[in-house]
């Protein structure tokens, strides 16, 4: 065996312990095995034990399988007795498992033709389903006609539900007892609310279905959710009253236009007792525990439906399709279809759902022990194997699919323990029973010899080892405990309080016998040393540059450090230009540690942001493209420029933000290039094919340019002069207008035209003949 030897590293002290380590581990029960100075592990890979001379005395049990019952698959389901129909093979398998040793067997499943069908129609009779009730009054006859195209043996049953008849789910006031629709103008009359009512047991007389439907009337509950899950559970577990046949395929069609109540909703009405999963139909076939038990949980529904091989079909209106679709992921073997608001498509819906159910096979596991691991590989009609998958779809009636079932025991239970679990296709009555026993005991253990002479008469000899009686120790039980025994054990301890033989050997009276190890040698008087427990670097002991001696690396010349990973050589740090780390870092343990910001590479030779980089790149361009410059020698150029990828272009693109633009003069011209450091450590240089040169202007061009410049300057000066004159004239005209407006030469204000007479008014008061007068004198 290569790599880690799990068997020897497990330090097994008995055959049974060895078998638990790994399924490839075997035990040598030979008496004389290994050397006398060290303990050769009896627990090892089979080929190693044979190579060490233990042929013929090896304990290596393996897992086995025995097919107990294997009746062939049936082709059709019709006949005198349907109990003989077989849809899964084999039917019983016995496994004897060694822990960790995986074994597998193949299971085949076939959906036979013309298989009997029991269909129970469960309808929501709340007020909103009134129009649906009218449309299914003749459903039985039409549905039977369609279903008999698929099976010659079809039976139909009927039940209905509303909700728990307690507050706040229903109207419980006295005035609503007989008619909860009182005061409701749209529908003033309806029957009292009820939880679930079984109306018609499964029968092939479909006319009775029509009769029962025609008798039904709707009811009214208070809240929107319905009590449908109560009804589903009762229809599943009340097998005798519903009339489910063992030999038939069971379909439960659940029709509603609203959401259901689920577990814990019952607390709103004071119902704290969880549903017990039992049948509670009274003599009148009504659900009698509606007001005592909470609504069932999804897990309980899934368990009871699977237990009774029932396919549940949710026929719900479009607005609630997503909710019920999510329920199908939690309840195995369930499908959902969209129901029209008036249920007109119910027959097409049922036929479609039935065909969908019959087009797929999914294996389920019941009562699987915790210490058993199961993996499935499905082989469907396309012939392709799908590991981890245990279902097949898109099947036709009569198609056969197979599953590879791998079984592995994870541990060993108590002796003589056995388990049984069941594999069955979802919704099928057919099952595969798997009985498991455990192969955890070695054959040599049953041949144990008490008080054996091989154990000095002081122990039991079994599987090549001595199990000493109380008071005796040693490989052959040759030493007695007590004062002398303590002395013997003290001589096997490196210091007081430390384990015997450092925990890596056995004390045979007064001497340590060190264990053998696949990693190397264990040695020393107390087994305290080895040559494999030293420091490692990248998983390599002493970095591959030293030897391990008793837990310490002894480094080879040129290496230092705890794990010998630090080289004292500096040759690898010298860059191509002869500098240590290109002058941008220091050499530590034979590797450059760059200190210049932006520098990288094995010798810090890469540095896009360092000054002088353009000059270094220029040397490579000159030597590689033009065979010139200071690196013109071919060998020197290849050595210094091995990481430069040079590309020539006609037009140099400079829009890359990561590229750096460089230029240098060449014969009165300019050579331009860009370089970009790549993640691989190489540089991408993009160079112009030819240097960029500018031609000298002609004399005529210069003269014309000078004349044009003079004329242009003259025109500009004239324009400025004209602008200044215009501004000055405008200012003078505005001043004239202002002074003119202030001139006072009109006749009304000229002093030459004023009157020569002045008039003054004097106010006075006098009394004449006892009368007072006010007057004015001019």
XYZ file of C-alpha atoms in Angstrom:
778
model
C 0.000 0.000 0.000
C 1.223 3.486 -0.820
C 0.927 6.624 1.278
C -0.541 6.632 4.748
C -1.070 3.142 6.186
C -4.310 3.526 8.099
C -4.093 0.009 9.496
C -0.736 0.274 11.267
C -1.313 3.874 12.350
C -4.539 2.873 14.122
C -2.622 1.111 16.923
C -5.181 -1.690 17.111
C -4.656 -3.997 20.116
C -7.146 -6.692 19.074
C -8.507 -8.282 15.942
C -11.932 -6.644 16.373
C -10.388 -3.187 16.734
C -8.398 -3.786 13.557
C -11.509 -4.602 11.525
C -13.100 -1.312 12.553
C -10.219 0.845 11.315
C -10.722 0.282 7.584
C -12.394 -2.379 5.400
C -9.018 -3.150 3.805
C -7.327 -3.883 7.144
C -6.623 -7.510 8.065
C -5.292 -9.163 11.241
C -2.514 -11.741 11.574
C -3.308 -14.406 14.171
C -0.008 -16.285 13.714
C 1.823 -16.939 17.003
C 5.371 -16.129 15.914
C 5.042 -12.924 13.921
C 7.530 -10.054 13.624
C 10.880 -9.437 15.331
C 11.702 -9.751 19.012
C 13.069 -6.192 19.377
C 10.091 -4.342 17.972
C 6.389 -4.911 17.656
C 5.389 -5.669 14.088
C 1.795 -4.564 13.679
C -0.580 -7.498 13.295
C -3.104 -5.079 11.809
C -2.053 -4.242 8.259
C -3.105 -4.445 4.648
C -3.535 -8.010 3.395
C -0.613 -7.849 0.964
C 1.697 -6.518 3.682
C 0.787 -9.341 6.078
C 1.424 -11.932 3.391
C 4.776 -10.309 2.578
C 5.707 -10.410 6.285
C 5.065 -14.160 6.440
C 1.534 -14.452 7.766
C -0.075 -16.419 4.937
C -2.700 -18.855 6.141
C -3.398 -17.136 9.473
C -5.148 -13.945 8.360
C -8.522 -12.663 9.575
C -10.112 -10.573 6.816
C -13.941 -10.905 6.738
C -15.968 -9.115 4.063
C -19.578 -8.086 3.494
C -21.912 -10.516 1.756
C -25.392 -10.502 0.273
C -28.024 -13.213 -0.050
C -31.206 -12.813 -2.120
C -33.881 -14.622 -0.090
C -36.950 -14.003 -2.279
C -36.928 -13.008 -5.934
C -40.303 -13.397 -7.683
C -40.184 -12.121 -11.311
C -41.975 -8.918 -12.267
C -45.545 -9.172 -13.538
C -46.562 -7.809 -16.922
C -50.284 -7.141 -16.294
C -52.393 -6.376 -13.253
C -55.674 -7.936 -14.335
C -56.533 -11.516 -13.410
C -58.300 -13.645 -10.846
C -56.229 -12.357 -7.916
C -54.337 -9.132 -7.842
C -52.378 -10.154 -4.765
C -50.048 -12.122 -7.069
C -49.041 -9.015 -9.024
C -45.354 -8.161 -8.507
C -44.011 -4.702 -9.349
C -40.629 -4.811 -7.542
C -37.898 -7.435 -7.461
C -36.255 -8.842 -5.397
C -38.677 -8.910 -2.477
C -36.299 -9.915 0.333
C -32.524 -9.552 0.759
C -30.228 -10.527 3.652
C -26.998 -8.567 4.158
C -24.038 -9.454 6.353
C -21.999 -6.240 6.658
C -18.474 -5.554 7.778
C -18.188 -1.891 8.910
C -16.942 0.274 6.084
C -17.123 -2.514 3.496
C -19.801 -1.392 1.044
C -21.922 -3.949 -0.784
C -24.649 -3.375 -3.345
C -27.615 -5.042 -5.016
C -29.931 -4.173 -7.901
C -33.653 -3.408 -7.581
C -36.046 -3.442 -10.549
C -39.451 -1.740 -10.628
C -42.205 -1.943 -13.226
C -45.602 -0.213 -13.410
C -47.742 -3.079 -14.695
C -50.556 -2.604 -17.196
C -54.231 -2.660 -16.207
C -53.546 -2.223 -12.495
C -56.645 -1.766 -10.246
C -57.401 1.813 -9.160
C -59.285 3.097 -6.089
C -60.138 6.811 -6.362
C -61.593 8.735 -3.425
C -62.990 12.166 -4.309
C -62.706 14.608 -1.387
C -64.542 17.868 -1.987
C -64.623 21.222 -0.253
C -68.296 22.063 0.408
C -67.780 25.579 1.705
C -70.049 28.268 0.225
C -67.572 29.377 -2.460
C -67.697 25.875 -4.044
C -71.444 26.005 -4.817
C -70.985 26.311 -8.594
C -68.460 23.446 -8.517
C -71.031 21.190 -6.819
C -73.475 21.755 -9.667
C -70.865 20.750 -12.268
C -69.876 17.415 -10.697
C -73.335 15.975 -10.143
C -72.751 13.540 -13.040
C -69.007 13.267 -12.495
C -69.063 9.573 -11.528
C -70.280 8.296 -14.878
C -67.974 10.453 -16.983
C -64.949 9.812 -14.778
C -65.520 6.055 -14.815
C -65.672 6.094 -18.622
C -62.310 7.855 -18.842
C -60.599 5.805 -16.134
C -61.733 2.488 -17.662
C -59.658 3.427 -20.696
C -56.671 3.097 -18.347
C -57.777 0.207 -16.113
C -60.532 -2.388 -16.235
C -60.839 -2.425 -12.445
C -61.896 1.015 -11.161
C -63.728 1.993 -7.959
C -64.905 5.414 -6.829
C -65.686 6.929 -3.392
C -66.787 10.334 -2.116
C -66.336 12.523 0.966
C -66.676 16.189 1.835
C -65.364 18.719 4.339
C -65.772 22.345 5.460
C -64.006 23.223 8.731
C -64.094 22.682 12.490
C -67.485 23.733 13.839
C -66.003 25.880 16.625
C -65.178 29.561 16.922
C -63.375 31.324 15.287
C -63.416 28.910 12.346
C -67.198 28.677 11.981
C -70.351 30.573 13.009
C -71.297 29.201 16.434
C -73.914 31.676 17.651
C -77.339 30.041 18.364
C -78.987 31.777 15.421
C -76.493 30.112 13.033
C -76.770 26.576 14.419
C -79.135 25.267 11.763
C -78.377 27.747 9.006
C -75.038 29.619 9.090
C -76.095 31.530 5.956
C -78.835 33.541 7.752
C -78.526 37.176 6.789
C -76.290 36.413 3.802
C -78.220 37.927 0.871
C -76.337 36.113 -1.924
C -77.075 32.663 -0.490
C -79.546 32.778 2.423
C -79.785 29.005 3.068
C -77.089 26.338 3.703
C -76.383 23.352 5.962
C -74.497 23.522 9.303
C -70.719 23.430 9.182
C -68.874 20.106 9.682
C -65.257 18.906 9.749
C -65.251 15.815 7.516
C -68.058 13.553 6.340
C -67.454 10.197 4.617
C -70.355 9.814 2.198
C -69.599 6.875 -0.099
C -67.182 3.964 0.356
C -65.174 2.893 -2.652
C -67.459 1.076 -5.100
C -67.606 0.141 -8.765
C -71.257 1.330 -8.882
C -70.620 4.836 -10.144
C -74.334 5.715 -10.178
C -74.238 5.751 -6.381
C -71.497 8.405 -6.611
C -73.814 10.597 -8.709
C -76.660 10.047 -6.241
C -74.554 11.086 -3.243
C -73.255 14.193 -4.993
C -76.761 15.294 -5.912
C -77.797 15.078 -2.259
C -75.065 17.458 -1.080
C -75.515 21.095 -0.108
C -72.868 23.649 0.663
C -72.134 25.123 4.091
C -70.495 28.294 5.362
C -67.484 28.860 7.610
C -66.197 32.118 9.032
C -62.520 32.357 7.989
C -61.009 31.786 4.533
C -58.854 28.675 5.253
C -60.590 25.313 5.203
C -60.201 22.158 7.324
C -59.158 19.964 4.401
C -56.094 18.429 6.086
C -58.346 16.905 8.752
C -60.313 15.264 5.955
C -57.199 14.002 4.094
C -55.852 12.302 7.207
C -59.150 10.578 8.011
C -59.537 9.412 4.416
C -56.016 7.931 4.590
C -56.152 6.119 7.952
C -59.775 4.919 8.023
C -58.950 2.126 5.574
C -61.837 -0.191 6.405
C -64.543 2.476 6.184
C -63.170 4.082 3.049
C -62.614 0.633 1.507
C -59.046 0.887 0.239
C -57.918 -2.397 -1.364
C -54.401 -3.713 -0.715
C -54.004 -4.815 -4.318
C -55.042 -1.482 -5.911
C -53.425 1.837 -6.668
C -54.843 4.446 -4.259
C -55.730 7.955 -5.500
C -57.049 10.680 -3.207
C -58.352 13.713 -5.146
C -58.562 16.826 -2.962
C -60.541 19.737 -4.474
C -60.664 23.205 -2.920
C -60.513 26.877 -3.833
C -58.743 28.156 -0.722
C -55.790 27.585 1.603
C -55.845 24.923 4.352
C -55.487 25.192 8.094
C -52.310 23.486 9.351
C -50.942 22.315 12.690
C -51.052 24.897 15.529
C -53.925 26.822 13.900
C -56.207 24.927 16.276
C -54.814 26.923 19.199
C -56.955 29.826 17.991
C -59.961 27.732 18.981
C -58.407 26.393 22.171
C -57.263 23.050 20.666
C -53.838 22.292 22.128
C -53.740 18.497 21.718
C -51.752 17.463 18.596
C -53.383 15.131 16.148
C -52.763 11.458 17.028
C -52.900 10.192 13.435
C -55.753 7.767 14.224
C -59.151 7.184 12.632
C -61.976 9.055 14.383
C -65.044 8.379 12.225
C -68.198 7.700 14.250
C -71.151 5.529 13.300
C -72.519 8.333 11.151
C -69.161 8.418 9.285
C -68.411 11.924 10.553
C -65.105 13.105 12.011
C -65.833 12.983 15.757
C -62.564 14.518 17.040
C -62.893 17.730 15.043
C -63.424 19.815 18.185
C -60.832 17.953 20.324
C -57.669 17.624 18.168
C -55.544 20.193 16.391
C -55.102 20.124 12.617
C -52.488 17.570 11.430
C -48.980 18.622 10.433
C -47.499 18.159 6.958
C -45.091 15.549 8.332
C -47.947 13.500 9.813
C -49.891 13.717 6.548
C -46.866 12.553 4.550
C -46.251 9.667 6.932
C -49.837 8.381 6.861
C -50.235 8.779 3.102
C -47.019 6.850 2.459
C -47.901 4.249 5.074
C -51.167 3.533 3.246
C -49.730 3.831 -0.293
C -51.938 6.785 -1.227
C -51.208 9.220 -4.061
C -52.617 12.625 -3.112
C -53.755 14.877 -5.970
C -54.285 18.540 -5.084
C -56.886 20.014 -7.466
C -56.787 23.713 -6.578
C -57.590 27.010 -8.210
C -54.846 28.947 -9.986
C -54.465 31.581 -7.243
C -53.351 28.904 -4.743
C -51.328 26.717 -7.093
C -47.921 27.925 -5.842
C -48.776 27.205 -2.184
C -49.904 23.640 -2.882
C -46.937 23.134 -5.217
C -44.703 23.874 -2.233
C -46.670 21.309 -0.198
C -45.796 18.619 -2.762
C -42.105 19.075 -1.955
C -42.872 18.258 1.695
C -45.348 15.420 1.144
C -43.830 12.600 -0.984
C -45.943 11.092 -3.753
C -48.122 14.200 -4.124
C -49.044 16.083 -7.312
C -50.897 19.349 -7.895
C -53.079 20.457 -10.811
C -54.974 23.678 -11.556
C -58.747 23.432 -11.097
C -61.100 25.794 -12.915
C -63.258 27.901 -10.651
C -66.338 25.886 -11.599
C -64.534 22.481 -11.659
C -65.427 21.873 -15.309
C -61.982 20.451 -16.034
C -61.966 17.979 -13.129
C -62.040 14.833 -15.309
C -59.170 15.998 -17.521
C -57.327 17.000 -14.349
C -57.686 13.572 -12.712
C -56.660 11.688 -15.859
C -53.642 13.953 -16.313
C -52.596 13.538 -12.677
C -53.033 9.751 -12.853
C -50.870 9.558 -15.976
C -48.283 11.755 -14.264
C -48.216 9.437 -11.238
C -47.885 6.355 -13.420
C -45.076 7.971 -15.434
C -42.597 8.090 -12.544
C -41.109 5.785 -9.954
C -39.436 6.986 -6.752
C -37.945 4.724 -4.084
C -38.548 5.486 -0.405
C -36.819 3.975 2.622
C -38.617 3.016 5.827
C -37.061 2.321 9.245
C -33.466 2.681 8.065
C -31.021 2.177 11.019
C -28.876 5.181 11.901
C -25.619 3.235 11.480
C -26.480 2.155 7.925
C -25.548 4.335 4.951
C -27.553 4.036 1.714
C -26.727 5.439 -1.724
C -28.811 5.001 -4.869
C -27.943 5.024 -8.566
C -30.914 5.137 -10.946
C -30.859 3.636 -14.451
C -33.905 4.951 -16.298
C -35.290 4.291 -19.787
C -32.435 6.156 -21.486
C -29.979 3.582 -20.134
C -27.882 6.261 -18.402
C -26.883 5.824 -14.746
C -27.599 8.751 -12.417
C -25.610 8.496 -9.157
C -27.409 9.853 -6.095
C -30.825 9.683 -7.798
C -33.578 7.307 -6.699
C -36.393 8.247 -9.057
C -37.143 8.015 -12.770
C -39.662 9.980 -14.808
C -41.190 10.091 -18.320
C -42.092 6.403 -18.112
C -44.746 4.498 -19.991
C -46.929 1.786 -18.486
C -44.966 -1.466 -18.595
C -41.505 0.186 -18.592
C -38.923 -1.328 -16.256
C -36.360 0.782 -14.384
C -33.555 -0.357 -12.112
C -31.738 1.064 -9.120
C -28.321 0.132 -7.736
C -28.537 0.275 -3.929
C -25.210 0.479 -2.076
C -25.308 -0.363 1.648
C -22.564 0.316 4.190
C -22.416 -0.225 7.950
C -20.773 2.685 9.737
C -20.144 0.930 13.058
C -20.536 -2.312 14.987
C -23.539 -2.532 17.329
C -23.769 -4.925 20.232
C -23.128 -8.566 19.506
C -25.921 -10.529 17.766
C -27.672 -7.301 16.764
C -29.737 -7.313 13.567
C -31.868 -4.725 11.803
C -34.543 -4.729 9.128
C -35.584 -1.865 6.881
C -37.878 -1.551 3.873
C -37.452 -0.110 0.396
C -40.641 0.614 -1.521
C -41.690 2.728 -4.495
C -43.811 5.688 -3.402
C -47.508 4.818 -3.639
C -46.881 1.091 -4.283
C -47.953 -1.737 -1.992
C -44.951 -3.795 -3.162
C -41.919 -3.657 -0.876
C -38.360 -4.945 -0.610
C -37.418 -6.141 2.874
C -33.719 -5.833 3.753
C -32.410 -7.788 6.777
C -29.002 -6.683 8.099
C -26.568 -8.553 10.339
C -23.075 -7.378 11.258
C -19.770 -9.152 10.607
C -17.673 -7.627 13.398
C -16.183 -10.680 15.086
C -12.965 -12.468 14.146
C -12.976 -16.243 13.769
C -9.860 -16.603 15.905
C -11.671 -15.016 18.849
C -13.915 -18.059 19.014
C -10.841 -20.267 19.360
C -9.470 -18.480 22.437
C -7.572 -20.713 24.931
C -7.799 -19.742 28.622
C -4.787 -20.382 30.916
C -2.713 -21.143 27.834
C 0.874 -22.293 28.134
C 1.685 -19.737 25.444
C 0.751 -17.115 28.033
C 2.796 -18.725 30.867
C -0.471 -20.151 32.164
C -1.446 -16.658 33.302
C -3.671 -15.506 30.479
C -5.924 -16.290 27.528
C -4.344 -16.823 24.135
C -6.437 -15.508 21.240
C -5.622 -14.291 17.733
C -1.849 -14.479 18.306
C -1.816 -12.359 21.487
C -2.008 -13.006 25.202
C -4.687 -11.312 27.257
C -3.172 -11.533 30.749
C -5.113 -12.381 33.845
C -5.360 -9.819 36.651
C -1.994 -9.391 38.390
C 0.126 -10.389 35.376
C 1.681 -8.503 32.506
C 4.199 -8.795 29.702
C 3.941 -10.092 26.124
C 3.628 -13.662 27.505
C 2.148 -12.692 30.877
C 5.527 -13.693 32.355
C 5.769 -10.804 34.863
C 3.750 -10.462 38.032
C 2.368 -7.158 39.250
C 3.288 -5.828 42.686
C 6.637 -4.559 43.908
C 8.605 -6.332 41.202
C 6.022 -5.369 38.602
C 6.267 -1.708 39.570
C 10.038 -1.884 39.201
C 9.691 -3.407 35.758
C 7.280 -0.676 34.666
C 9.385 2.100 36.204
C 12.269 1.014 34.018
C 10.069 1.569 30.955
C 9.296 5.218 31.862
C 11.558 8.088 30.841
C 10.489 9.993 33.961
C 7.934 9.597 36.684
C 4.464 10.437 35.457
C 5.260 9.837 31.792
C 3.552 7.037 29.831
C 5.106 3.632 29.459
C 7.555 3.584 26.571
C 6.394 7.135 25.672
C 3.095 5.617 24.554
C 4.818 4.239 21.442
C 5.770 0.772 22.584
C 5.029 -2.009 25.054
C 6.891 -2.693 28.254
C 7.874 -6.320 28.329
C 8.868 -6.620 31.985
C 11.810 -4.201 32.049
C 12.392 -3.348 28.395
C 10.519 -1.241 25.867
C 9.576 -2.886 22.605
C 8.875 0.006 20.208
C 6.028 -0.149 17.738
C 6.762 -0.244 14.045
C 5.568 2.774 12.084
C 5.005 3.283 8.395
C 6.396 6.805 8.758
C 9.855 5.692 9.888
C 11.764 4.259 12.819
C 10.844 4.648 16.484
C 13.843 4.093 18.729
C 15.479 4.940 22.040
C 15.457 3.161 25.418
C 12.000 4.595 26.091
C 10.852 4.789 22.433
C 11.193 8.552 22.819
C 12.913 9.188 19.483
C 11.951 8.809 15.849
C 13.091 10.005 12.471
C 9.790 11.467 11.229
C 8.492 13.949 13.851
C 10.628 16.948 12.816
C 9.417 20.248 11.417
C 8.199 20.203 7.811
C 8.057 22.812 5.074
C 5.299 22.448 2.476
C 4.760 18.921 3.735
C 8.383 17.864 3.235
C 10.318 16.678 6.261
C 13.164 19.121 7.050
C 12.345 20.722 3.660
C 14.281 17.891 2.039
C 17.523 19.638 3.040
C 18.257 17.848 6.303
C 17.910 14.701 8.380
C 15.501 14.151 11.264
C 17.143 12.942 14.477
C 14.984 12.503 17.558
C 12.625 15.350 16.704
C 15.279 17.828 15.486
C 16.344 18.677 11.929
C 20.083 18.370 11.199
C 20.468 20.641 8.171
C 22.696 19.912 5.195
C 25.476 22.345 4.289
C 24.107 25.585 2.837
C 20.806 25.490 4.785
C 19.709 26.798 8.154
C 16.466 27.128 10.153
C 14.239 24.893 12.248
C 13.019 23.086 9.152
C 16.142 23.665 6.980
C 14.129 25.740 4.506
C 16.460 28.768 4.538
C 19.268 28.633 1.972
C 22.487 30.557 2.641
C 23.237 30.780 -1.100
C 22.686 34.117 -2.899
C 23.267 33.067 -6.512
C 19.538 32.800 -7.156
C 19.080 36.417 -6.048
C 21.468 37.887 -8.664
C 19.530 39.506 -11.498
C 20.465 39.421 -15.181
C 22.248 42.776 -14.860
C 24.500 41.379 -12.153
C 22.848 43.233 -9.266
C 21.547 41.654 -6.100
C 17.754 41.582 -6.512
C 18.088 44.175 -9.331
C 18.966 46.726 -6.650
C 15.315 46.750 -5.554
C 15.332 44.284 -2.650
C 17.297 42.023 -0.312
C 18.177 38.332 -0.510
C 16.603 36.300 2.326
C 16.975 32.505 2.422
C 17.989 32.410 -1.229
C 14.972 34.418 -2.409
C 14.559 38.096 -3.155
C 12.253 40.134 -0.964
C 11.472 43.260 -2.964
C 11.565 46.534 -1.036
C 11.039 48.964 -3.933
C 7.310 49.795 -4.236
C 5.876 48.186 -7.353
C 8.770 45.737 -7.864
C 8.168 42.013 -8.309
C 9.636 38.920 -9.953
C 12.157 36.313 -8.838
C 14.933 38.941 -8.756
C 12.660 42.047 -8.450
C 13.372 42.650 -12.138
C 9.778 43.693 -12.831
C 8.840 47.217 -11.779
C 6.486 49.188 -14.035
C 6.553 52.255 -11.780
C 10.289 52.371 -11.092
C 12.441 55.064 -12.773
C 14.688 53.771 -15.564
C 12.333 50.973 -16.658
C 11.826 52.550 -20.075
C 15.595 52.500 -20.564
C 15.771 48.765 -19.740
C 12.909 47.988 -22.135
C 14.599 50.113 -24.806
C 17.717 47.958 -24.643
C 15.630 44.854 -25.319
C 13.821 46.504 -28.240
C 17.061 47.622 -29.824
C 18.773 44.255 -29.488
C 15.790 42.102 -30.499
C 14.408 44.225 -33.348
C 17.432 46.085 -34.652
C 20.362 44.018 -33.299
C 21.859 47.199 -31.865
C 22.454 48.810 -28.509
C 24.459 47.675 -25.546
C 22.851 44.198 -25.522
C 23.514 43.550 -29.228
C 25.341 40.311 -28.463
C 22.818 37.558 -29.189
C 23.428 35.504 -26.033
C 23.324 38.584 -23.819
C 20.072 39.739 -25.453
C 18.393 36.350 -25.014
C 19.454 36.173 -21.376
C 18.314 39.683 -20.396
C 15.206 39.846 -22.553
C 13.793 36.294 -22.298
C 10.571 37.559 -20.689
C 9.893 40.347 -23.203
C 7.159 39.746 -25.818
C 7.672 42.373 -28.547
C 5.018 43.258 -31.142
C 5.426 45.900 -33.893
C 2.478 48.033 -35.075
C 1.893 50.835 -37.560
C -0.166 52.933 -35.141
C 0.479 52.889 -31.393
C -2.652 52.624 -29.226
C -2.290 54.436 -25.892
C -5.826 54.038 -24.464
C -4.958 51.094 -22.171
C -4.745 52.563 -18.613
C -2.423 49.754 -17.489
C 0.085 50.261 -20.306
C 3.012 52.674 -19.809
C 4.174 54.878 -22.731
C 7.910 55.316 -23.363
C 9.837 57.266 -26.046
C 13.481 57.817 -26.962
C 15.233 59.820 -29.760
C 16.587 58.076 -32.867
C 18.369 60.186 -35.576
C 16.286 63.342 -35.080
C 13.180 61.149 -34.792
C 11.290 59.650 -31.853
C 10.763 55.921 -31.273
C 7.675 55.247 -29.139
C 6.524 52.061 -27.429
C 4.230 50.865 -24.621
C 4.786 48.030 -22.192
C 2.418 46.055 -20.001
C 3.398 43.631 -17.251
C 1.451 40.349 -17.591
C 0.279 38.091 -14.749
C 2.614 35.347 -16.015
C 5.657 37.532 -15.193
C 6.367 38.408 -18.822
C 6.169 41.889 -20.391
C 4.167 42.766 -23.478
C 5.976 45.483 -25.526
C 4.168 47.184 -28.420
C 6.570 49.137 -30.673
C 6.117 51.367 -33.720
C 7.580 49.814 -36.864
C 9.286 53.080 -37.762
C 10.369 56.082 -35.635
C 8.052 59.087 -35.779
C 9.890 61.894 -37.723
C 8.745 65.465 -38.531
C 9.768 67.071 -41.932
C 11.325 70.645 -42.162
C 8.912 73.390 -43.403
C 9.591 75.170 -46.816
C 10.628 78.885 -47.193
C 7.446 79.777 -49.085
C 5.394 78.350 -46.257
C 7.304 80.441 -43.733
C 6.908 83.694 -45.801
C 3.215 83.111 -46.325
C 2.756 82.304 -42.671
C 4.534 85.557 -41.644
C 2.507 87.681 -44.106
C -0.703 86.053 -42.993
C 0.178 86.633 -39.359
C 0.921 90.380 -40.007
C -2.328 90.852 -41.925
C -4.283 89.043 -39.237
C -2.706 91.148 -36.485
C -3.489 94.355 -38.497
C -7.093 93.414 -38.912
C -7.380 92.643 -35.230
C -5.812 96.055 -34.326
C -8.151 97.935 -36.708
C -11.080 96.169 -35.205
C -9.983 97.134 -31.708
C -9.486 100.826 -32.789
C -12.918 100.931 -34.382
C -14.454 99.447 -31.250
C -12.787 102.034 -29.009
C -13.864 104.969 -31.241
C -17.438 103.731 -31.309
C -17.513 103.412 -27.532
C -16.089 106.973 -27.131
C -18.639 108.519 -29.561
C -21.530 106.860 -27.813
C -20.386 108.193 -24.462
C -20.132 111.825 -25.877
C -23.581 111.628 -27.446
C -25.088 110.408 -24.196
C -23.452 113.322 -22.351
C -24.910 115.854 -24.867
C -28.374 114.461 -24.500
C -28.095 114.683 -20.728
C -27.081 118.374 -20.796
C -29.800 119.262 -23.243
C -32.451 117.790 -20.998
C -31.267 120.009 -18.180
C -31.559 123.370 -20.237
C -34.392 125.804 -18.964
C -35.178 128.026 -21.962
C -38.903 127.321 -22.290
C -41.314 130.231 -21.808
C -42.779 128.795 -18.654
C -39.501 129.002 -16.838
C -37.542 131.824 -18.632
C -37.195 134.931 -16.291
C -37.667 137.262 -19.263
C -41.313 136.255 -19.452
C -42.266 136.631 -15.781
C -45.022 139.203 -14.669
C -43.749 142.418 -13.025
C -46.452 142.361 -10.301
C -46.073 140.354 -7.178
C -49.026 139.180 -5.142
C -48.927 138.403 -1.414
C -51.832 137.004 0.632
C -52.235 138.069 4.296
C -54.784 136.347 6.510
C -56.541 138.407 9.314
C -59.635 138.351 11.515
C -61.769 141.413 12.715
C -65.052 141.987 14.616
C -67.675 144.285 13.204
C -71.106 144.606 14.649
C -70.529 141.608 16.746
C -69.640 139.584 13.632
C -66.402 138.035 12.902
C -64.874 138.086 9.394
C -61.947 136.426 7.862
C -60.556 138.138 4.889
C -57.607 138.754 2.595
C -55.955 142.114 1.707
C -54.119 142.440 -1.632
